[in-house]
């Protein structure tokens, strides 16, 4: 039955909108119910629910979410939410979030009949954006910050017709505390929004209820209780008014008498200049409390009105004086016959602009200038004949740069007629021009991005006829490296978005380094029909990185009406993303001959940066030969020297001939060569899906050729292929053996002497050697993405920078991603998201690194302290397997360890001796029935005469201790019996050990704490994570990889947020220990009947074990004591961030539910939509 906690009547409005809001307690939870006040307002409740659903759909994927609501009969019900609200300091983030949420759904405002009914007939400037399901009351008071995001708790005034987005922000300034300087609403729009507000208040919401006198009469027409609630509902947070509801009739009469006295004062205020159409009812509350007087309010109102007028006049003056955007346009008009087309687009620019046009050397300047006279908004028209060199970018950055720098923003376009194929691509050119100059509204939208959204560069997304490989460096890698170094742009990505073809808008400040560089025509090569590999091709690719370095964002315009992307769009890569394994097999199956690249196509390395193989060898050399040398540098120089001598025929043997010339390494260079081959072998794993594609093609009878630019010889590569399950190929072509290479085209020339390109296709991962060069030779090819490319396209590309910090990070990140999640080139779903397709991959990628780092730490520390390790059940079962796997694959001895039977229930009951111990055990949070509480915590049954009540607490209430009083003697007697049996077992486990430590995942050291009390011994503890450190209370020693000493940081811990996944990862195939008894003089364990281990969990654990084994084998040659361990934050981020990115499917989440009867009498499941754990109670 619902218990009423609070009730508010909103019956002062137009009868159509009068509702009652109740807050009730139902089954221990607070619920908000909104119901119609009368027959007239039933439709308003139903419309409120419809708008909730529309708002919920509109805001999907944004920073906002809507409090979940249900329609129950004629009422709507939602959860009562408490928490922190946004403040004025959040204005900038709030405004950005509003725009991001609503702009994707926006359209140009049009005044509709539905709009006129609510807001009146208005005329707004062209280009004002509006959207449906705009919550006009989206102010800070109606938003609560929760784990889901910014959760909206009041959406009553949401409408299903388009309303200007800026109107919401205007109301936020007036009523919601938004800081005006961050909102930036054009002055021309503000009076219109004020007019809309007045119409909404007087002619819609409060129609026929215009002042306090009428409101009084309206209220008086209701029952006495309704009048009482009208007074009380002004603000339920004020205790005095809440108490007023329950006051006696005499109090009600006194208050009503006081209201009559205040009526005259109210009327005075109603007639004052500063009084608005709608009364401030919070002020009415203050009058009742006698905190203020009408005279003071009137005086303040006059001052505020004067202040408002002064501010309005000031803003108007500033608006009039505000400088219009200073615009420049540069057109490289190589084809003058396209000038009419460009003029038609330039006519759409609604502001004055200066126009700079570069023509070829025989261009007709006068004819061009004559045509330009048709354009009304052109200021300066600077037309020049220039050398045909450096394409469109030499004139931009070399000739007109100084002029363009005088402006705020500039547009760069050119008369492009060809793209890759050499034929005219009018559609591509017009596609770009439509997005950049298509209409005055589009141009205003672009300029608004510059003004309000930190835009520095704005350009079109991919055009359909551009191949996806264009969105990489191709033949421009070396030039790109020089530009990245010259402009200090940081790490150079493999794939990226940029304005392909160099059509873009930019702020001059965002590209200032390029404009101020001082490029000349001599910097650009002579035109010789180049299609790639020139400075111009590199410069067009570098502009988004310059923009980012300058502190600006890039915005990518979408032609099909979709969202404008910020900094990254996956559209260039969607053809590959949408192609799955089966479709690829079908595609390749149409050819008679299929060639495969080997490395990163069929085989992957479990290290992020291939050069780190040489860094790793340097550490091995130092440990094994006591020689400290920069082996990375030495090995790269040796390879360069060998390449200069032997070209494509360079082998690893010839490289190590050069290595042997180093005095420090000469005597054992050949040993190091073997170490390198062994290390390559240890690092290599198959790309399973690609090997399956390979095998399917072989089964179809296709001729399969393996091709590689590689210095390893045939025997070595065959060994790698065999390890990865790749065999029965028809040809193996290795550059160092045949003397031809893919990356210079000679391999393709050689192959096409024997094969018809009509029946031949190549598959590889390198955009240049595996795709662009074959494409130039008319050889069909297909690009598949390697793991590093997939990482760059994902929602967590920052792991690339983390992996490059040091060798340890490179090993951990490289194996995590190459080994499972991005082992397959088909990792992305059709919608561009990344999901684990197999629970094995989830265990390998996410949990494997975390537990590998934990096991590595345990083993490394044990080599120093030589403790006996008690691996606490049940997690200790899997930890023991992991430690054995790690030590076995790494070739080192195992620690002195034993699987130790225990549980919180078993050890804590055995350690009970007095009332304080009972309180300590009961004080841990609990939610469930009293009978389960007694059984799980103390091992006793509920007395028949006692009620099995529901308990829920985080801090122990006195009522629980009172209930436990009648069980005290039974609990202590039961504990004494269990203690005797358990002590015998514990002493046997610790026999012969001088120093003992427990090993567990965490998280407060409860079992160690009770073991110390039980045995009286000093027992250490090693944990993955520790936040309470109970053993410390009694002088115990406990450490952890993740030790949280500040209680406020517990909720921020990434490990603790998703720690329940570790319950499954470390589950054991037998039940949880409950207690020991003595039978025939021996301690006998007793277990719960929960020994079932699902096939899904077994497969999860297989993935974790595989990661740890592979990691151990790769680290085998590294010295255990002196090796730098991976930073714990890296594996914590891998664990948390990949889950938080929404990679789990519903099927995997369902398979990993967790039971916890000790603290919760129910089952915990992971909600993939919210990314949180939820409890389903038994």
mmCIF file of C-alpha atoms in Angstrom, residues 766-1098:
data_model
loop_
_atom_site.group_PDB
_atom_site.id
_atom_site.type_symbol
_atom_site.label_atom_id
_atom_site.label_comp_id
_atom_site.label_asym_id
_atom_site.label_seq_id
_atom_site.Cartn_x
_atom_site.Cartn_y
_atom_site.Cartn_z
ATOM 1 C CA UNK A 766 48.752 -1.824 -45.913
ATOM 2 C CA UNK A 767 46.896 0.990 -47.680
ATOM 3 C CA UNK A 768 49.903 1.767 -49.893
ATOM 4 C CA UNK A 769 51.592 -1.509 -50.796
ATOM 5 C CA UNK A 770 48.520 -3.756 -50.590
ATOM 6 C CA UNK A 771 45.989 -1.419 -52.205
ATOM 7 C CA UNK A 772 47.090 1.852 -53.812
ATOM 8 C CA UNK A 773 49.975 0.402 -55.824
ATOM 9 C CA UNK A 774 47.951 -2.621 -57.076
ATOM 10 C CA UNK A 775 45.084 -0.228 -57.843
ATOM 11 C CA UNK A 776 47.399 1.902 -60.002
ATOM 12 C CA UNK A 777 48.288 -1.285 -61.880
ATOM 13 C CA UNK A 778 44.580 -2.220 -62.289
ATOM 14 C CA UNK A 779 44.963 -5.202 -59.966
ATOM 15 C CA UNK A 780 41.831 -5.941 -57.868
ATOM 16 C CA UNK A 781 42.521 -5.770 -54.153
ATOM 17 C CA UNK A 782 40.762 -5.735 -50.803
ATOM 18 C CA UNK A 783 41.940 -3.924 -47.668
ATOM 19 C CA UNK A 784 41.360 -5.442 -44.249
ATOM 20 C CA UNK A 785 42.082 -3.453 -41.098
ATOM 21 C CA UNK A 786 44.840 -4.570 -38.753
ATOM 22 C CA UNK A 787 44.486 -4.283 -34.969
ATOM 23 C CA UNK A 788 46.215 -0.906 -34.718
ATOM 24 C CA UNK A 789 43.964 0.597 -37.393
ATOM 25 C CA UNK A 790 40.884 -0.764 -35.652
ATOM 26 C CA UNK A 791 42.094 0.801 -32.391
ATOM 27 C CA UNK A 792 42.422 4.207 -34.078
ATOM 28 C CA UNK A 793 38.830 3.928 -35.327
ATOM 29 C CA UNK A 794 37.451 2.839 -31.950
ATOM 30 C CA UNK A 795 36.119 4.883 -29.028
ATOM 31 C CA UNK A 796 39.361 4.319 -27.104
ATOM 32 C CA UNK A 797 42.171 5.284 -29.516
ATOM 33 C CA UNK A 798 44.126 6.821 -26.624
ATOM 34 C CA UNK A 799 45.508 3.357 -25.838
ATOM 35 C CA UNK A 800 47.812 3.939 -28.795
ATOM 36 C CA UNK A 801 49.659 6.700 -26.922
ATOM 37 C CA UNK A 802 49.650 4.604 -23.728
ATOM 38 C CA UNK A 803 51.167 1.634 -25.580
ATOM 39 C CA UNK A 804 53.988 3.793 -26.894
ATOM 40 C CA UNK A 805 55.080 4.970 -23.441
ATOM 41 C CA UNK A 806 57.241 1.926 -22.736
ATOM 42 C CA UNK A 807 57.826 -1.726 -23.600
ATOM 43 C CA UNK A 808 55.683 -3.071 -20.751
ATOM 44 C CA UNK A 809 52.662 -1.075 -21.935
ATOM 45 C CA UNK A 810 53.286 -2.064 -25.548
ATOM 46 C CA UNK A 811 53.225 -5.735 -24.605
ATOM 47 C CA UNK A 812 50.080 -5.465 -22.487
ATOM 48 C CA UNK A 813 48.029 -3.266 -24.815
ATOM 49 C CA UNK A 814 49.265 -4.985 -27.955
ATOM 50 C CA UNK A 815 48.359 -8.454 -26.730
ATOM 51 C CA UNK A 816 45.033 -7.341 -25.266
ATOM 52 C CA UNK A 817 43.797 -5.865 -28.533
ATOM 53 C CA UNK A 818 45.584 -7.948 -31.176
ATOM 54 C CA UNK A 819 44.857 -11.164 -29.332
ATOM 55 C CA UNK A 820 41.075 -10.956 -29.222
ATOM 56 C CA UNK A 821 38.938 -7.821 -29.611
ATOM 57 C CA UNK A 822 40.741 -6.567 -32.725
ATOM 58 C CA UNK A 823 42.193 -9.901 -33.771
ATOM 59 C CA UNK A 824 39.366 -9.987 -36.267
ATOM 60 C CA UNK A 825 39.093 -7.283 -38.940
ATOM 61 C CA UNK A 826 35.321 -7.683 -38.550
ATOM 62 C CA UNK A 827 35.276 -6.322 -34.988
ATOM 63 C CA UNK A 828 32.940 -3.433 -35.803
ATOM 64 C CA UNK A 829 29.192 -3.876 -36.120
ATOM 65 C CA UNK A 830 27.325 -2.393 -39.081
ATOM 66 C CA UNK A 831 26.382 0.673 -37.011
ATOM 67 C CA UNK A 832 30.035 1.437 -36.287
ATOM 68 C CA UNK A 833 30.055 0.161 -32.702
ATOM 69 C CA UNK A 834 32.474 -2.421 -31.307
ATOM 70 C CA UNK A 835 31.008 -5.445 -29.544
ATOM 71 C CA UNK A 836 32.548 -8.617 -28.207
ATOM 72 C CA UNK A 837 31.238 -11.406 -30.384
ATOM 73 C CA UNK A 838 32.526 -14.113 -28.067
ATOM 74 C CA UNK A 839 32.800 -14.319 -24.274
ATOM 75 C CA UNK A 840 36.280 -15.833 -24.750
ATOM 76 C CA UNK A 841 37.426 -12.563 -26.347
ATOM 77 C CA UNK A 842 35.942 -10.590 -23.454
ATOM 78 C CA UNK A 843 37.950 -12.640 -20.970
ATOM 79 C CA UNK A 844 41.117 -12.346 -23.058
ATOM 80 C CA UNK A 845 41.005 -8.609 -23.819
ATOM 81 C CA UNK A 846 39.457 -7.102 -20.693
ATOM 82 C CA UNK A 847 40.030 -9.381 -17.708
ATOM 83 C CA UNK A 848 43.169 -11.153 -18.912
ATOM 84 C CA UNK A 849 45.479 -8.106 -18.657
ATOM 85 C CA UNK A 850 44.188 -7.186 -15.186
ATOM 86 C CA UNK A 851 44.774 -10.660 -13.760
ATOM 87 C CA UNK A 852 48.053 -11.124 -15.635
ATOM 88 C CA UNK A 853 49.357 -7.966 -13.994
ATOM 89 C CA UNK A 854 48.097 -9.205 -10.600
ATOM 90 C CA UNK A 855 49.699 -12.625 -11.009
ATOM 91 C CA UNK A 856 52.962 -11.082 -12.268
ATOM 92 C CA UNK A 857 53.079 -8.867 -9.175
ATOM 93 C CA UNK A 858 52.326 -11.765 -6.797
ATOM 94 C CA UNK A 859 55.033 -13.952 -8.329
ATOM 95 C CA UNK A 860 57.609 -11.153 -8.518
ATOM 96 C CA UNK A 861 57.082 -10.133 -4.892
ATOM 97 C CA UNK A 862 57.143 -13.751 -3.736
ATOM 98 C CA UNK A 863 60.608 -14.176 -5.199
ATOM 99 C CA UNK A 864 61.687 -11.524 -2.682
ATOM 100 C CA UNK A 865 59.719 -12.440 0.480
ATOM 101 C CA UNK A 866 59.314 -16.247 0.042
ATOM 102 C CA UNK A 867 55.982 -16.313 1.866
ATOM 103 C CA UNK A 868 53.605 -19.231 1.837
ATOM 104 C CA UNK A 869 50.607 -18.008 -0.109
ATOM 105 C CA UNK A 870 47.108 -19.012 0.972
ATOM 106 C CA UNK A 871 44.968 -18.635 -2.173
ATOM 107 C CA UNK A 872 41.578 -17.948 -0.694
ATOM 108 C CA UNK A 873 38.658 -19.955 -2.036
ATOM 109 C CA UNK A 874 36.812 -19.783 -4.255
ATOM 110 C CA UNK A 875 38.703 -17.192 -6.303
ATOM 111 C CA UNK A 876 41.939 -18.913 -5.298
ATOM 112 C CA UNK A 877 41.084 -21.921 -7.481
ATOM 113 C CA UNK A 878 41.380 -19.852 -10.655
ATOM 114 C CA UNK A 879 44.256 -17.769 -9.249
ATOM 115 C CA UNK A 880 46.208 -20.973 -8.687
ATOM 116 C CA UNK A 881 45.616 -22.005 -12.317
ATOM 117 C CA UNK A 882 46.710 -18.563 -13.502
ATOM 118 C CA UNK A 883 49.886 -18.576 -11.398
ATOM 119 C CA UNK A 884 50.774 -22.062 -12.673
ATOM 120 C CA UNK A 885 50.099 -20.999 -16.272
ATOM 121 C CA UNK A 886 52.203 -17.866 -15.931
ATOM 122 C CA UNK A 887 55.137 -19.590 -14.238
ATOM 123 C CA UNK A 888 54.991 -22.539 -16.616
ATOM 124 C CA UNK A 889 54.949 -20.449 -19.794
ATOM 125 C CA UNK A 890 57.646 -18.148 -18.441
ATOM 126 C CA UNK A 891 59.811 -21.058 -17.312
ATOM 127 C CA UNK A 892 60.160 -20.099 -13.640
ATOM 128 C CA UNK A 893 59.428 -21.902 -10.392
ATOM 129 C CA UNK A 894 56.044 -21.616 -8.710
ATOM 130 C CA UNK A 895 55.633 -19.946 -5.300
ATOM 131 C CA UNK A 896 54.972 -21.964 -2.140
ATOM 132 C CA UNK A 897 51.176 -21.820 -2.341
ATOM 133 C CA UNK A 898 48.100 -23.736 -1.325
ATOM 134 C CA UNK A 899 44.447 -23.482 -2.217
ATOM 135 C CA UNK A 900 42.921 -22.430 1.114
ATOM 136 C CA UNK A 901 39.303 -23.246 1.919
ATOM 137 C CA UNK A 902 37.563 -20.268 3.454
ATOM 138 C CA UNK A 903 34.717 -17.798 3.110
ATOM 139 C CA UNK A 904 33.512 -14.746 4.942
ATOM 140 C CA UNK A 905 30.825 -16.907 6.509
ATOM 141 C CA UNK A 906 33.192 -19.681 7.633
ATOM 142 C CA UNK A 907 36.007 -17.603 9.124
ATOM 143 C CA UNK A 908 33.904 -14.849 10.653
ATOM 144 C CA UNK A 909 31.603 -17.206 12.553
ATOM 145 C CA UNK A 910 34.549 -19.256 13.745
ATOM 146 C CA UNK A 911 36.177 -16.080 15.084
ATOM 147 C CA UNK A 912 33.130 -14.921 17.072
ATOM 148 C CA UNK A 913 33.755 -14.677 20.792
ATOM 149 C CA UNK A 914 31.617 -11.856 22.216
ATOM 150 C CA UNK A 915 28.924 -9.248 21.606
ATOM 151 C CA UNK A 916 31.370 -6.875 19.937
ATOM 152 C CA UNK A 917 32.283 -9.560 17.408
ATOM 153 C CA UNK A 918 28.592 -10.106 16.677
ATOM 154 C CA UNK A 919 28.132 -6.373 16.091
ATOM 155 C CA UNK A 920 31.216 -6.253 13.855
ATOM 156 C CA UNK A 921 29.883 -9.087 11.712
ATOM 157 C CA UNK A 922 26.375 -7.665 11.523
ATOM 158 C CA UNK A 923 27.599 -4.170 10.651
ATOM 159 C CA UNK A 924 28.473 -5.028 7.052
ATOM 160 C CA UNK A 925 25.763 -3.765 4.705
ATOM 161 C CA UNK A 926 22.881 -6.094 3.955
ATOM 162 C CA UNK A 927 19.698 -6.229 1.908
ATOM 163 C CA UNK A 928 17.389 -9.217 2.171
ATOM 164 C CA UNK A 929 15.337 -11.253 4.617
ATOM 165 C CA UNK A 930 16.156 -11.684 8.293
ATOM 166 C CA UNK A 931 16.200 -15.488 7.941
ATOM 167 C CA UNK A 932 18.820 -15.349 5.155
ATOM 168 C CA UNK A 933 20.797 -12.825 7.208
ATOM 169 C CA UNK A 934 20.911 -15.206 10.187
ATOM 170 C CA UNK A 935 21.858 -18.181 8.039
ATOM 171 C CA UNK A 936 24.518 -16.446 5.936
ATOM 172 C CA UNK A 937 26.135 -14.337 8.643
ATOM 173 C CA UNK A 938 25.884 -16.530 11.753
ATOM 174 C CA UNK A 939 24.918 -20.047 10.661
ATOM 175 C CA UNK A 940 21.710 -20.171 12.738
ATOM 176 C CA UNK A 941 18.052 -20.572 11.791
ATOM 177 C CA UNK A 942 15.199 -18.130 12.305
ATOM 178 C CA UNK A 943 13.114 -18.917 15.409
ATOM 179 C CA UNK A 944 9.585 -20.059 14.510
ATOM 180 C CA UNK A 945 8.001 -17.325 16.581
ATOM 181 C CA UNK A 946 10.000 -14.521 14.886
ATOM 182 C CA UNK A 947 8.768 -12.613 11.852
ATOM 183 C CA UNK A 948 10.946 -12.928 8.755
ATOM 184 C CA UNK A 949 11.209 -9.178 8.135
ATOM 185 C CA UNK A 950 13.017 -7.456 5.289
ATOM 186 C CA UNK A 951 16.311 -5.737 6.184
ATOM 187 C CA UNK A 952 18.122 -3.064 4.225
ATOM 188 C CA UNK A 953 20.984 -1.016 5.577
ATOM 189 C CA UNK A 954 24.485 0.234 4.946
ATOM 190 C CA UNK A 955 25.031 1.261 8.573
ATOM 191 C CA UNK A 956 23.880 -1.084 11.306
ATOM 192 C CA UNK A 957 20.586 0.094 12.892
ATOM 193 C CA UNK A 958 19.873 -0.567 16.562
ATOM 194 C CA UNK A 959 16.784 -2.586 15.640
ATOM 195 C CA UNK A 960 18.934 -5.318 14.120
ATOM 196 C CA UNK A 961 21.008 -5.710 17.284
ATOM 197 C CA UNK A 962 17.797 -5.852 19.294
ATOM 198 C CA UNK A 963 16.544 -8.686 17.093
ATOM 199 C CA UNK A 964 19.871 -10.491 17.444
ATOM 200 C CA UNK A 965 19.755 -10.325 21.247
ATOM 201 C CA UNK A 966 17.566 -13.424 21.524
ATOM 202 C CA UNK A 967 20.027 -15.327 19.291
ATOM 203 C CA UNK A 968 23.182 -14.298 21.176
ATOM 204 C CA UNK A 969 23.856 -17.491 23.134
ATOM 205 C CA UNK A 970 22.959 -19.695 20.182
ATOM 206 C CA UNK A 971 25.325 -17.756 17.897
ATOM 207 C CA UNK A 972 28.266 -17.922 20.303
ATOM 208 C CA UNK A 973 27.746 -21.616 21.050
ATOM 209 C CA UNK A 974 27.526 -22.407 17.333
ATOM 210 C CA UNK A 975 30.660 -20.333 16.692
ATOM 211 C CA UNK A 976 32.609 -22.200 19.350
ATOM 212 C CA UNK A 977 31.881 -25.545 17.716
ATOM 213 C CA UNK A 978 32.864 -24.296 14.249
ATOM 214 C CA UNK A 979 35.998 -22.638 15.621
ATOM 215 C CA UNK A 980 37.487 -25.845 16.967
ATOM 216 C CA UNK A 981 37.110 -27.661 13.643
ATOM 217 C CA UNK A 982 38.281 -24.741 11.516
ATOM 218 C CA UNK A 983 41.364 -24.130 13.648
ATOM 219 C CA UNK A 984 42.554 -27.675 13.031
ATOM 220 C CA UNK A 985 42.296 -27.116 9.251
ATOM 221 C CA UNK A 986 43.982 -23.691 9.387
ATOM 222 C CA UNK A 987 46.930 -24.938 11.428
ATOM 223 C CA UNK A 988 47.496 -27.801 8.975
ATOM 224 C CA UNK A 989 47.538 -25.344 6.060
ATOM 225 C CA UNK A 990 50.082 -23.085 7.786
ATOM 226 C CA UNK A 991 52.280 -25.841 9.216
ATOM 227 C CA UNK A 992 55.981 -25.354 8.566
ATOM 228 C CA UNK A 993 55.618 -21.814 7.238
ATOM 229 C CA UNK A 994 57.318 -18.965 9.079
ATOM 230 C CA UNK A 995 55.661 -16.258 7.033
ATOM 231 C CA UNK A 996 52.155 -16.626 5.644
ATOM 232 C CA UNK A 997 50.065 -14.308 3.460
ATOM 233 C CA UNK A 998 46.609 -14.621 1.996
ATOM 234 C CA UNK A 999 46.016 -13.791 -1.681
ATOM 235 C CA UNK A 1000 42.640 -12.556 -2.838
ATOM 236 C CA UNK A 1001 41.006 -10.150 -5.246
ATOM 237 C CA UNK A 1002 39.882 -7.888 -2.392
ATOM 238 C CA UNK A 1003 38.404 -5.674 -1.229
ATOM 239 C CA UNK A 1004 38.542 -4.971 2.519
ATOM 240 C CA UNK A 1005 40.648 -7.813 3.929
ATOM 241 C CA UNK A 1006 37.764 -9.266 5.924
ATOM 242 C CA UNK A 1007 38.973 -12.888 5.828
ATOM 243 C CA UNK A 1008 42.545 -11.926 6.725
ATOM 244 C CA UNK A 1009 41.172 -9.850 9.592
ATOM 245 C CA UNK A 1010 39.202 -12.779 11.052
ATOM 246 C CA UNK A 1011 41.994 -15.290 10.398
ATOM 247 C CA UNK A 1012 44.356 -13.153 12.432
ATOM 248 C CA UNK A 1013 41.815 -12.959 15.256
ATOM 249 C CA UNK A 1014 41.147 -16.680 15.032
ATOM 250 C CA UNK A 1015 44.770 -17.836 15.014
ATOM 251 C CA UNK A 1016 46.505 -15.021 16.856
ATOM 252 C CA UNK A 1017 49.162 -15.031 14.093
ATOM 253 C CA UNK A 1018 50.567 -12.180 12.054
ATOM 254 C CA UNK A 1019 49.253 -12.987 8.584
ATOM 255 C CA UNK A 1020 50.027 -10.848 5.542
ATOM 256 C CA UNK A 1021 47.670 -10.059 2.708
ATOM 257 C CA UNK A 1022 48.126 -9.367 -1.028
ATOM 258 C CA UNK A 1023 45.136 -8.073 -2.968
ATOM 259 C CA UNK A 1024 44.217 -6.819 -6.375
ATOM 260 C CA UNK A 1025 42.315 -3.932 -4.771
ATOM 261 C CA UNK A 1026 41.892 -2.838 -1.172
ATOM 262 C CA UNK A 1027 39.811 0.007 0.194
ATOM 263 C CA UNK A 1028 39.048 -0.607 3.870
ATOM 264 C CA UNK A 1029 42.106 -2.514 5.079
ATOM 265 C CA UNK A 1030 40.506 -4.145 8.096
ATOM 266 C CA UNK A 1031 43.681 -6.057 9.011
ATOM 267 C CA UNK A 1032 45.399 -2.757 9.712
ATOM 268 C CA UNK A 1033 43.065 -2.243 12.679
ATOM 269 C CA UNK A 1034 44.763 -5.098 14.510
ATOM 270 C CA UNK A 1035 48.300 -4.522 13.251
ATOM 271 C CA UNK A 1036 48.028 -6.635 10.106
ATOM 272 C CA UNK A 1037 50.053 -6.164 6.912
ATOM 273 C CA UNK A 1038 48.117 -5.797 3.687
ATOM 274 C CA UNK A 1039 49.049 -4.345 0.305
ATOM 275 C CA UNK A 1040 47.417 -4.178 -3.110
ATOM 276 C CA UNK A 1041 48.010 -3.069 -6.658
ATOM 277 C CA UNK A 1042 45.082 -0.680 -6.231
ATOM 278 C CA UNK A 1043 45.016 0.586 -2.657
ATOM 279 C CA UNK A 1044 42.365 3.212 -1.973
ATOM 280 C CA UNK A 1045 42.956 5.124 1.240
ATOM 281 C CA UNK A 1046 40.463 7.944 0.672
ATOM 282 C CA UNK A 1047 36.855 6.700 1.150
ATOM 283 C CA UNK A 1048 35.666 9.372 -1.281
ATOM 284 C CA UNK A 1049 37.673 7.697 -4.044
ATOM 285 C CA UNK A 1050 35.957 4.323 -3.730
ATOM 286 C CA UNK A 1051 33.140 5.281 -6.080
ATOM 287 C CA UNK A 1052 35.685 6.560 -8.612
ATOM 288 C CA UNK A 1053 37.683 3.341 -8.679
ATOM 289 C CA UNK A 1054 37.524 1.809 -12.136
ATOM 290 C CA UNK A 1055 38.269 -1.668 -10.816
ATOM 291 C CA UNK A 1056 35.593 -1.510 -8.135
ATOM 292 C CA UNK A 1057 32.961 -0.234 -10.549
ATOM 293 C CA UNK A 1058 33.057 -3.472 -12.546
ATOM 294 C CA UNK A 1059 34.552 -5.799 -9.922
ATOM 295 C CA UNK A 1060 31.578 -8.165 -10.107
ATOM 296 C CA UNK A 1061 32.868 -9.418 -13.451
ATOM 297 C CA UNK A 1062 35.799 -10.811 -11.498
ATOM 298 C CA UNK A 1063 33.367 -13.027 -9.561
ATOM 299 C CA UNK A 1064 32.717 -14.955 -12.787
ATOM 300 C CA UNK A 1065 36.282 -14.712 -13.988
ATOM 301 C CA UNK A 1066 37.470 -16.437 -10.796
ATOM 302 C CA UNK A 1067 34.512 -18.746 -10.187
ATOM 303 C CA UNK A 1068 35.278 -22.299 -9.044
ATOM 304 C CA UNK A 1069 33.560 -25.568 -10.079
ATOM 305 C CA UNK A 1070 32.461 -26.336 -6.542
ATOM 306 C CA UNK A 1071 30.304 -24.705 -3.914
ATOM 307 C CA UNK A 1072 31.189 -22.011 -1.422
ATOM 308 C CA UNK A 1073 32.525 -23.184 1.946
ATOM 309 C CA UNK A 1074 30.061 -22.677 4.805
ATOM 310 C CA UNK A 1075 31.900 -24.245 7.759
ATOM 311 C CA UNK A 1076 33.974 -27.148 9.096
ATOM 312 C CA UNK A 1077 32.966 -29.924 11.476
ATOM 313 C CA UNK A 1078 35.117 -32.575 13.146
ATOM 314 C CA UNK A 1079 34.376 -36.065 11.823
ATOM 315 C CA UNK A 1080 36.438 -39.069 12.834
ATOM 316 C CA UNK A 1081 39.031 -36.737 14.281
ATOM 317 C CA UNK A 1082 39.506 -34.796 11.040
ATOM 318 C CA UNK A 1083 38.152 -31.427 9.937
ATOM 319 C CA UNK A 1084 35.458 -31.917 7.321
ATOM 320 C CA UNK A 1085 34.419 -29.004 5.040
ATOM 321 C CA UNK A 1086 30.797 -28.311 4.159
ATOM 322 C CA UNK A 1087 29.803 -26.438 1.002
ATOM 323 C CA UNK A 1088 26.827 -24.717 -0.492
ATOM 324 C CA UNK A 1089 25.114 -26.434 -3.350
ATOM 325 C CA UNK A 1090 26.307 -23.894 -5.944
ATOM 326 C CA UNK A 1091 29.026 -25.804 -7.765
ATOM 327 C CA UNK A 1092 27.638 -25.320 -11.253
ATOM 328 C CA UNK A 1093 30.002 -23.619 -13.666
ATOM 329 C CA UNK A 1094 28.327 -22.682 -16.954
ATOM 330 C CA UNK A 1095 29.943 -23.290 -20.315
ATOM 331 C CA UNK A 1096 30.007 -19.529 -20.845
ATOM 332 C CA UNK A 1097 32.009 -18.981 -17.662
ATOM 333 C CA UNK A 1098 34.374 -21.800 -18.600
#
